[in-house]
Short mmCIF file of C-alpha atoms and ligand atoms in Angstrom, two decimals:
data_model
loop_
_atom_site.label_atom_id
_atom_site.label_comp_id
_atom_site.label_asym_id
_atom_site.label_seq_id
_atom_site.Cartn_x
_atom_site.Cartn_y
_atom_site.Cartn_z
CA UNK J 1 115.68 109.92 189.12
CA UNK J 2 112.28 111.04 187.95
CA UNK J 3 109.89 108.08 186.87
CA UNK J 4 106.76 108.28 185.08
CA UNK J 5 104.28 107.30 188.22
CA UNK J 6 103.73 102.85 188.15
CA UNK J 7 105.80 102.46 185.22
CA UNK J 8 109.51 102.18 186.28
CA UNK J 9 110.37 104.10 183.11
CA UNK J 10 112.78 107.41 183.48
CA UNK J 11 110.55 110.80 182.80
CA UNK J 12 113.74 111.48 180.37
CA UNK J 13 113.55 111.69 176.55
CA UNK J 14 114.11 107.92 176.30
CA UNK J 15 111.51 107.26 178.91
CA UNK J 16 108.88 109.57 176.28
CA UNK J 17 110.38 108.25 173.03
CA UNK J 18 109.96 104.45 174.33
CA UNK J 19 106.63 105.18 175.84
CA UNK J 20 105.25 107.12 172.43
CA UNK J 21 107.42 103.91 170.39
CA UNK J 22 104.97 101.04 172.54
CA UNK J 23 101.89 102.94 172.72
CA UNK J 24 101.16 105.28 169.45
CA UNK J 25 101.18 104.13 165.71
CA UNK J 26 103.97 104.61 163.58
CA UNK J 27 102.77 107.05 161.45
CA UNK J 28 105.43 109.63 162.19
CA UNK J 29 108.98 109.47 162.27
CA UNK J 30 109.88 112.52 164.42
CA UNK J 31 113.26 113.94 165.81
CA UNK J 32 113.98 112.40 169.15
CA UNK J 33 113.15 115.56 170.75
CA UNK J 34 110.51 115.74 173.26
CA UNK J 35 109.07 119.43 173.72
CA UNK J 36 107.61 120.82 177.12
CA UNK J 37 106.75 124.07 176.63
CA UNK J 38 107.45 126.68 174.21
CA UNK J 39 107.04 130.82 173.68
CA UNK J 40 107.50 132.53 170.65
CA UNK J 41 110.17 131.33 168.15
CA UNK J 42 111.31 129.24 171.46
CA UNK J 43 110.71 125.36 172.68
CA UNK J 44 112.15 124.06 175.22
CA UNK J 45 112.56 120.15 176.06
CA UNK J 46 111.74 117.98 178.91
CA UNK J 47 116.07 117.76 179.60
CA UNK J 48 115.12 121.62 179.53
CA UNK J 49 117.32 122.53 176.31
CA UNK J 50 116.13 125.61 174.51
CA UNK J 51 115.64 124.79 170.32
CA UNK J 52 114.30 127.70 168.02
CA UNK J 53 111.53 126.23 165.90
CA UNK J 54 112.09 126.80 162.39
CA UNK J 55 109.33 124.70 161.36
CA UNK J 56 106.60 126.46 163.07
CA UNK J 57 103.99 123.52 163.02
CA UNK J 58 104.22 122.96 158.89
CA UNK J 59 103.06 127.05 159.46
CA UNK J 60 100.18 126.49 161.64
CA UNK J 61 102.39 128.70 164.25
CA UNK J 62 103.10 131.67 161.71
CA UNK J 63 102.53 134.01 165.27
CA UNK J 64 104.43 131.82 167.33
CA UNK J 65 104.22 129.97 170.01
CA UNK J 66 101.58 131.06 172.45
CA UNK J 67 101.07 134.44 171.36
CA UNK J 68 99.84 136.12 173.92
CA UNK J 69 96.46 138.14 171.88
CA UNK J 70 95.87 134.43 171.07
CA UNK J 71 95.69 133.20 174.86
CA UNK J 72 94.10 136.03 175.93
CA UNK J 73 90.93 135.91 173.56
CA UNK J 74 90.98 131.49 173.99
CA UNK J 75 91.23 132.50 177.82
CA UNK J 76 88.44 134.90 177.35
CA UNK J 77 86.24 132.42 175.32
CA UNK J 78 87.36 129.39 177.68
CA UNK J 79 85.24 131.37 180.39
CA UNK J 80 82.24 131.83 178.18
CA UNK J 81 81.31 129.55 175.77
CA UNK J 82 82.88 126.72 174.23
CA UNK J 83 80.33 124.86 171.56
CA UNK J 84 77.41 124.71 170.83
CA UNK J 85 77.05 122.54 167.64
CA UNK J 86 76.00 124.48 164.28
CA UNK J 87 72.28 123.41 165.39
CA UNK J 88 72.26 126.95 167.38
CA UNK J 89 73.76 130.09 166.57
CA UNK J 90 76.63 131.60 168.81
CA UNK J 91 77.68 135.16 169.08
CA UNK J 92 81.01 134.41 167.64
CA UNK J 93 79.96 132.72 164.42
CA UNK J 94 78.89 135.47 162.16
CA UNK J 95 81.97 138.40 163.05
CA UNK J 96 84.34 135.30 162.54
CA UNK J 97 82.81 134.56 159.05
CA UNK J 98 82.44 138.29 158.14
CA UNK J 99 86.15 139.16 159.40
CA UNK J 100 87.67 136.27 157.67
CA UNK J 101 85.84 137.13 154.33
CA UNK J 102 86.76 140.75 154.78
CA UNK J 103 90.03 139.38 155.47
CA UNK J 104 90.31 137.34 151.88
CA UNK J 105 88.18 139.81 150.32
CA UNK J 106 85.29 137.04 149.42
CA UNK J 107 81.76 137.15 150.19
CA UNK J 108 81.26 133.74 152.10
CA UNK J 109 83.04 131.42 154.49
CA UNK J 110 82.26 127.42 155.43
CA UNK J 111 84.27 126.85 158.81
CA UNK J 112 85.70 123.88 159.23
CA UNK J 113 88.39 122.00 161.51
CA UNK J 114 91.50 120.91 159.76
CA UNK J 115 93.12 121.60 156.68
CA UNK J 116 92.01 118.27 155.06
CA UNK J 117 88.43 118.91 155.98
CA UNK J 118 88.55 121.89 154.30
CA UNK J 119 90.01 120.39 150.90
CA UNK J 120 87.30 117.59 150.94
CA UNK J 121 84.50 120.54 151.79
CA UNK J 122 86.09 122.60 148.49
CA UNK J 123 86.10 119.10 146.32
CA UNK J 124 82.36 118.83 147.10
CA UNK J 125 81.12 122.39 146.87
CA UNK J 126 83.38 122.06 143.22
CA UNK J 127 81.11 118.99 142.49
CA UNK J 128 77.73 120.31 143.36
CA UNK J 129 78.43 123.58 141.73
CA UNK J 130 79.20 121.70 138.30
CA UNK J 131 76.57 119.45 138.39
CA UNK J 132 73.82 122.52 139.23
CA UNK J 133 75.42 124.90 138.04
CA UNK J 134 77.51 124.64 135.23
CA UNK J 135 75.20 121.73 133.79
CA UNK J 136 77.76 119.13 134.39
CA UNK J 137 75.84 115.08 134.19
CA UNK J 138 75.48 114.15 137.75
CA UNK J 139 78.12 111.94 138.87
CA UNK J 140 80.31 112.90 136.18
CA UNK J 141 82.21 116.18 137.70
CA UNK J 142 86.57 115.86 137.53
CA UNK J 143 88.70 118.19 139.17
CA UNK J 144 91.89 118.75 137.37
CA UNK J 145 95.35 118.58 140.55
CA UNK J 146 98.72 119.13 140.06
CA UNK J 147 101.24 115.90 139.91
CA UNK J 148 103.23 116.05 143.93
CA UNK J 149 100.82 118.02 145.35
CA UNK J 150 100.02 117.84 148.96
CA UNK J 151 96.08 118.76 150.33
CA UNK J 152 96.03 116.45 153.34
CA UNK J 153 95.24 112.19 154.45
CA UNK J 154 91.64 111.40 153.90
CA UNK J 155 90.89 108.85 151.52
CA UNK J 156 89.33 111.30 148.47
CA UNK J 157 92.66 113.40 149.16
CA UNK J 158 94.68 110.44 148.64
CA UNK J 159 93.14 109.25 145.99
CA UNK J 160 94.45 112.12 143.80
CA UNK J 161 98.23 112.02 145.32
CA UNK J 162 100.89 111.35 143.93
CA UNK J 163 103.16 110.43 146.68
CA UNK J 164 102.90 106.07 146.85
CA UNK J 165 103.83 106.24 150.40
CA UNK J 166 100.52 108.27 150.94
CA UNK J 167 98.69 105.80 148.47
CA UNK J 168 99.91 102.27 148.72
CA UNK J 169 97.42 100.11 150.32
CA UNK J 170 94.39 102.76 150.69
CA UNK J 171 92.48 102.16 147.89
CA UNK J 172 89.98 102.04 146.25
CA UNK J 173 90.50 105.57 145.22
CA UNK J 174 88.19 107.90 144.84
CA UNK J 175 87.21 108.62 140.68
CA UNK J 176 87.06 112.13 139.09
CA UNK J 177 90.58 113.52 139.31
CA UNK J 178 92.73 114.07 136.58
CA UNK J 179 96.91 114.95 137.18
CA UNK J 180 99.01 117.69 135.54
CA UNK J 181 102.54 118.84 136.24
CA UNK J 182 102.79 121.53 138.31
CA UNK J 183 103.59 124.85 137.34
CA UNK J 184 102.75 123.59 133.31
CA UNK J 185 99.67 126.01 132.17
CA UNK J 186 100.01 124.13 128.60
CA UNK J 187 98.83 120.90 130.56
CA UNK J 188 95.97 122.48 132.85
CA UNK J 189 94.55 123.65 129.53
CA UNK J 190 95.21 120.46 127.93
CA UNK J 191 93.25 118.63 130.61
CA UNK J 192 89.95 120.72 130.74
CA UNK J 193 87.06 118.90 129.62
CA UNK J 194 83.23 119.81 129.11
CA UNK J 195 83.40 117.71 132.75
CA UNK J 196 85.60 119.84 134.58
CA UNK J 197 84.29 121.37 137.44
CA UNK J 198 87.82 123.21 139.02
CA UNK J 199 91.84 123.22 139.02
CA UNK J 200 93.14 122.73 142.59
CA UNK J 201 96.47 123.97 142.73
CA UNK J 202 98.63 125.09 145.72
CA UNK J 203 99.51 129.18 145.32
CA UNK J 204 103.36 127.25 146.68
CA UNK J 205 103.88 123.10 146.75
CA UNK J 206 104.91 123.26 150.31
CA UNK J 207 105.23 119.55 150.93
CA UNK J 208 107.07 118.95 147.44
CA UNK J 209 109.75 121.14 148.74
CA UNK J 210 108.39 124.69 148.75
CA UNK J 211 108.12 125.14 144.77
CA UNK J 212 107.39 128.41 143.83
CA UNK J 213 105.47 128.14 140.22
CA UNK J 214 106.94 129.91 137.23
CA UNK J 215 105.99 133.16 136.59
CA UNK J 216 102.52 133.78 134.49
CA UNK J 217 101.76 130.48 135.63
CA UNK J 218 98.76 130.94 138.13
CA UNK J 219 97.70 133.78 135.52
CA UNK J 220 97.43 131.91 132.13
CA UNK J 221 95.53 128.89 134.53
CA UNK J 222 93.23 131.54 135.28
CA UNK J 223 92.54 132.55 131.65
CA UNK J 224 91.78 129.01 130.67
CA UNK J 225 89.40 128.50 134.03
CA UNK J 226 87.37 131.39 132.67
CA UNK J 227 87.67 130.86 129.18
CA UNK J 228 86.24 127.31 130.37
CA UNK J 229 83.94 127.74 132.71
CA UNK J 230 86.09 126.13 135.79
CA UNK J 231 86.82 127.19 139.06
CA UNK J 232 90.17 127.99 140.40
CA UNK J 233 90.73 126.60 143.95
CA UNK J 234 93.75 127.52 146.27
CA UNK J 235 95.04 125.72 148.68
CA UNK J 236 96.39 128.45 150.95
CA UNK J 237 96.61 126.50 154.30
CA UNK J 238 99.97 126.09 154.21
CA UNK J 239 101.27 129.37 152.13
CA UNK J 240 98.10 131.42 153.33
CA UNK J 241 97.94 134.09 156.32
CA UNK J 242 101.32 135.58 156.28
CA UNK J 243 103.90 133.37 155.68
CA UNK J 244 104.83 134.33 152.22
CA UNK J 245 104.19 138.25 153.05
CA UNK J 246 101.05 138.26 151.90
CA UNK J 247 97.51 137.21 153.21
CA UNK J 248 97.18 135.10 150.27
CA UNK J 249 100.27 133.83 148.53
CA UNK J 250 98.20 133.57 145.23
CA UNK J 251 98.25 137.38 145.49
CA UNK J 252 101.95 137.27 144.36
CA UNK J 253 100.76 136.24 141.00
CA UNK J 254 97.78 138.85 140.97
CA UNK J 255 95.09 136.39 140.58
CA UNK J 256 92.07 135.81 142.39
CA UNK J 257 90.56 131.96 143.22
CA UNK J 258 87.18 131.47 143.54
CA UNK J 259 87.72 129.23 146.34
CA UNK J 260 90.46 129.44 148.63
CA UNK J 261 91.00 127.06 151.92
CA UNK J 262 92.65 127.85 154.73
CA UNK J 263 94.09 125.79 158.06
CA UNK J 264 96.95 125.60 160.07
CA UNK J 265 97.70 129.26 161.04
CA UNK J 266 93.96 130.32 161.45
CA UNK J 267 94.01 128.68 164.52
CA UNK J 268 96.52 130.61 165.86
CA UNK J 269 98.62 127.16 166.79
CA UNK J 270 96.25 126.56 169.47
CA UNK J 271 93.08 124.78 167.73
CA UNK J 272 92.85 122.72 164.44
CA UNK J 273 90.69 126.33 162.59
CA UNK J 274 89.81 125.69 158.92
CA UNK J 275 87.75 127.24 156.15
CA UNK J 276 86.54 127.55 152.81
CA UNK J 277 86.41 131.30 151.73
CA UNK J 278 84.82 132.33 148.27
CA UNK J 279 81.94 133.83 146.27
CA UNK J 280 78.05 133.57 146.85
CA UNK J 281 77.63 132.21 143.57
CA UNK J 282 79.71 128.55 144.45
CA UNK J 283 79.55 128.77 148.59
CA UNK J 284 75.68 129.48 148.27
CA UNK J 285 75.10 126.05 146.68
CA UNK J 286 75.03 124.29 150.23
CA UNK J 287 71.82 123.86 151.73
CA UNK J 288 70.70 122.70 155.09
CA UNK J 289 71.96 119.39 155.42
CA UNK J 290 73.74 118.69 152.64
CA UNK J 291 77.62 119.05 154.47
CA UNK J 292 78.72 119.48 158.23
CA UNK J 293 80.52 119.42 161.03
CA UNK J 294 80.20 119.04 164.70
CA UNK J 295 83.12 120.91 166.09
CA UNK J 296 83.03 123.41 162.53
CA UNK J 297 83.09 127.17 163.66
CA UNK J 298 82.97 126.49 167.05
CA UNK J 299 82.81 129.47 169.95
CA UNK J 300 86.26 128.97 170.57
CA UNK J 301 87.43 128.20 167.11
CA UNK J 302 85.75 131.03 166.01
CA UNK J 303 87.25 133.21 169.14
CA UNK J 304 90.99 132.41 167.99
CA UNK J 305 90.47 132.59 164.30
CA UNK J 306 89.16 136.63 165.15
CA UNK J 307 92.26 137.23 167.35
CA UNK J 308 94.22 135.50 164.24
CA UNK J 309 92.47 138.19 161.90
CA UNK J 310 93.57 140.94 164.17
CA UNK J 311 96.52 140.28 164.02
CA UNK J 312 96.39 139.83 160.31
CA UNK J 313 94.73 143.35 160.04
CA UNK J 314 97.73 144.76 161.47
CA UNK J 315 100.31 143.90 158.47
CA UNK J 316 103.01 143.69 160.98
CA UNK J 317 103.51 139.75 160.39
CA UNK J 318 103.45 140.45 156.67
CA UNK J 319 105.77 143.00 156.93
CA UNK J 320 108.48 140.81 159.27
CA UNK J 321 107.73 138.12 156.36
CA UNK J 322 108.69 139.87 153.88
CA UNK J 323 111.81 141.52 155.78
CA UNK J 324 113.16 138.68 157.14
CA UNK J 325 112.74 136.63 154.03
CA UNK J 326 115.11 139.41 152.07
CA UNK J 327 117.72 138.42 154.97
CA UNK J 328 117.20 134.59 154.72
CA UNK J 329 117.25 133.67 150.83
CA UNK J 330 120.19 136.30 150.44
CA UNK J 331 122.04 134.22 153.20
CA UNK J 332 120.84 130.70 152.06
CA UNK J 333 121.90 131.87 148.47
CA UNK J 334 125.43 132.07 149.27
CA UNK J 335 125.25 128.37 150.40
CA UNK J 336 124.42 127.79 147.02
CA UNK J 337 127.47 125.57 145.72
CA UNK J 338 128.75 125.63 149.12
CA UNK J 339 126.25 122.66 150.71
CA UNK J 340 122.92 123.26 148.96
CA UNK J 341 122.59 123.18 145.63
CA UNK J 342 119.09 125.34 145.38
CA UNK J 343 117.00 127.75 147.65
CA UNK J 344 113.36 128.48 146.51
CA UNK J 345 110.65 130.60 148.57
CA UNK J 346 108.87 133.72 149.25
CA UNK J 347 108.77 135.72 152.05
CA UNK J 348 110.10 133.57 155.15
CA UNK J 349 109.63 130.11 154.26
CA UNK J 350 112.30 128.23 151.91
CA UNK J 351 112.79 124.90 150.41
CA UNK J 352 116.82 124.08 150.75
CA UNK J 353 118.19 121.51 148.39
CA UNK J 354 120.77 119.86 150.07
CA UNK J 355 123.94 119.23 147.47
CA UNK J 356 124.63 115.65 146.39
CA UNK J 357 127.89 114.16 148.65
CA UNK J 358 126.16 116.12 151.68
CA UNK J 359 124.19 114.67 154.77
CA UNK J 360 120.66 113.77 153.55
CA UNK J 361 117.62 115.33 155.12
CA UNK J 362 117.36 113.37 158.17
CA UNK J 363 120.74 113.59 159.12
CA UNK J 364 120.79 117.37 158.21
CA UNK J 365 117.70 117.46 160.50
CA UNK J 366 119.02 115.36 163.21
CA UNK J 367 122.70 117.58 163.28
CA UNK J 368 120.47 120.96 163.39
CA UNK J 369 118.92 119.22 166.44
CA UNK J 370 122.04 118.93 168.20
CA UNK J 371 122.55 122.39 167.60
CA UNK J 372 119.43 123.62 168.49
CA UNK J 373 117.31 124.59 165.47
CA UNK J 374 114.35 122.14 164.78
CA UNK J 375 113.21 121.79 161.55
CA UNK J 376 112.27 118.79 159.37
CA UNK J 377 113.03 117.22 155.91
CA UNK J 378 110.60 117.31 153.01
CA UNK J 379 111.59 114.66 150.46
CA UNK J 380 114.66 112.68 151.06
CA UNK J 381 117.16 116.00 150.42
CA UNK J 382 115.01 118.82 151.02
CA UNK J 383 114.65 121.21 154.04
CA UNK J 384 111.64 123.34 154.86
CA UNK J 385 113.19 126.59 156.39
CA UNK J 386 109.48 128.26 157.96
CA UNK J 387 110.31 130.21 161.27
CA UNK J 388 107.51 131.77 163.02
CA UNK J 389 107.02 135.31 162.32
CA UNK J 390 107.53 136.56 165.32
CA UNK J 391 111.22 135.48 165.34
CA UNK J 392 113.71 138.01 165.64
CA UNK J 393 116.43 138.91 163.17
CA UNK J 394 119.15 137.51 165.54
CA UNK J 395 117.30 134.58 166.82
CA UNK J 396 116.89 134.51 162.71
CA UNK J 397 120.52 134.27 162.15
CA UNK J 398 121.67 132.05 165.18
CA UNK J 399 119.75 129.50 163.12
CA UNK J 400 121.28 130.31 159.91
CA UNK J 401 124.34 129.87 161.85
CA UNK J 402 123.67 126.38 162.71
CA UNK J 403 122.28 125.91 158.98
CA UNK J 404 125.38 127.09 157.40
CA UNK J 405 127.89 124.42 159.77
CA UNK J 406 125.76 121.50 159.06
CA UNK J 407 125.59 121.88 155.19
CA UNK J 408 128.99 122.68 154.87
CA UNK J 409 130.02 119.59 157.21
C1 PLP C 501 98.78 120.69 155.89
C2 PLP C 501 98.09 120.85 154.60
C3 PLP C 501 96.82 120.30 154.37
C4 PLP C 501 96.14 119.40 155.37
O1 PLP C 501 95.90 120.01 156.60
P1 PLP C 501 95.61 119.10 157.90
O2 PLP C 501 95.19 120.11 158.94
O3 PLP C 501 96.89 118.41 158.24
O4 PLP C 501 94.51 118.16 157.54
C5 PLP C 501 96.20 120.55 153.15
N1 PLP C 501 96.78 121.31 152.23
C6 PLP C 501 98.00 121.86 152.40
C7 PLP C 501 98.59 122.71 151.32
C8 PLP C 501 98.71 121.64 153.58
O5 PLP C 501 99.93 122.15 153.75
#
């Protein structure tokens, strides 16, 4: 038997699971799965059984797993030049920002790290913007959310959840945020104020379940944020770059933000890659000193986020969205009544309702496991369906396979 070296523990998945149980907080309640390598739609554990991820890192591995443009230009960087803090420039800085507006057809970009930097970087350029720009009293500024949304763990980003488990205990809260229903235009309007300095809304709630607004939604917001004087900012780090067949997923609803952030898939699965995109007239209000970040649009951050954008530029990964969603919510709506009792999503990512009588998320979850197919709940009765895009259409349906016996059971 294998042992981890001076411990006497197994190198099985009970030795990892017991070892991760004594020595990491419990902030995570993961399968008891423990993955050592992976390629494409593949991962394979340390018992070396084969799974097909259809979670895809909450989307932050819309290309796969180790996709090999993305190794080669980190490889290529690796041997170069790593960081250099933003107090020099870098060769790889300026084509990153310029690709990635060209990208999201904006003017500027503020590179961060993760997703929830990114959010907290949008909540302050909102701020400064109202209070210089749009004559807002200092100090005064409220940004207008949507009730279960989901734009990351810092303390500001809790403060304006509405999720208790993500609350409880944290406070104080941060002031200046004002909750709406999701998906209710009436309400947004409702709750604009001389004060308000921007609606943040994701283009998809992909944490409530995948929740794909109503239609004219995004589009009467937008009338109301000009009509106003507000900003519209989208969360796109979770719907963004492909995975609902579109660049942006707010381009379903043929609206433009004036902010948009964007994580998880930018770096390519490989580094934590984040950004504000937008206009000069809100992105140009930050001047030297007054926001940051170390590790932000690093050499190599910068180096994956380009290969990311090539790969964008091709449409392929749009395309397979959009074709392999068709294939998925036609075959997840004939579970409908037979195991789940709704599918929502666009392009390939789905939120799966599992019926009432059924397993509950977890054990859903844990049966796929068995079966090999990982994927996760999202509330107690939900499943996020969000293979990589890269998966094929058989590897596609060996999954629904698995889906289709465990619902049913
Ligand atoms: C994941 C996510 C975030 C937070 O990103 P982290 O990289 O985990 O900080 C913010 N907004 C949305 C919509 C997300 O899905």
């Amino acid at each position: 038997m294998t042992t981890f070296a001076g411990t006497g523990l197994p190198a099985s998945t009970d030795g990892y699971l017991a070892l991760d149980e004594q020595w990491s907080a419990h902030n995570y309640h993961p399968l008891p799965v423990v993955i050592a390598d992976a390629a494409g739609a593949t991962v394979t554990d340390v018992d070396g059984k084969s799974y097909l991820d259809f979670l895809s890192g909450y989307s932050a591995l819309n290309f796969g797993h180790r996709h090999p443009d993305l190794i080669a230009a980190v490889t290529e960087q690796l041997g170069r030049v790593t960081l250099t803090s933003r107090a020099f420039h870098h060769d790889q800085f300026g084509l990153f920002c310029r690709e990635l507006a060209e990208l999201t057809g904006t003017e500027m970009v503020l590179p961060m790290n993760s997703g929830a930097e990114a959010v907290e970087s949008a909540v302050k350029l909102a701020r400064k913007w109202a209070h210089r720009i749009k004559g807002v009293p200092d100090g005064t500024a409220e940004i207008i959310v949507a009730g279960a949304n989901f734009h990351g763990r810092t303390t500001t980003i809790v403060s304006f959840s509405t999720d208790e488990t993500a609350r409880a205990d944290f406070g104080p809260f941060t002031p200046g945020f004002v909750t709406v229903p999701y998906g209710d235009a009436d309400a947004v309007r409702a709750a604009i104020t001389p004060r308000t300095a921007a609606v943040l809304l994701e283009p998809i709630q992909g944490e409530a379940g995948v929740i794909v607004p109503p239609a004219g939604f995004f589009a009467e917001v937008r009338r109301a944020c000009d009509e106003e004087g507000v900003l519209l900012i989208a969360d796109e780090i979770q719907s963004g770059l492909a995975r609902t067949g579109t660049v942006l997923a707010l381009d379903h609803e043929g609206v433009r933000a004036d902010l948009y952030t964007l994580g998880k898939a930018l770096g390519g699965g490989i580094l934590p890659v984040s950004a504000v995109v937008g206009g000069r007239e809100v992105l140009g209000v930050l001047k030297p000193g007054e926001h940051g970040s170390t590790f932000g649009g690093n050499p190599l951050a910068c180096a994956v986020g380009r290969a990311v954008i090539r790969l964008l530029n091709t449409g392929e990964f749009q395309r397979r969205s959009t074709e392999l969603g068709e294939h998925l919510r036609q075959r997840l709506g004939k579970l409908v009544g037979h195991g789940l009792s709704e599918v929502r999503g666009r392009g390939l990512w789905a939120g799966i309702d599992l019926a009432p009588g059924g397993p509950s998320g977890r054990a859903a979850s844990e049966a796929l496991a068995k079966l090999g197919v990982l994927c996760k709940e999202t509330q107690d009765t939900t499943l996020r369906i969000a293979p990589p895009l890269v998966i094929t259409r058989a590897e596609l349906d060996r999954g629904l396979d698995a889906i289709t016996q465990v619902v049913q059971a």
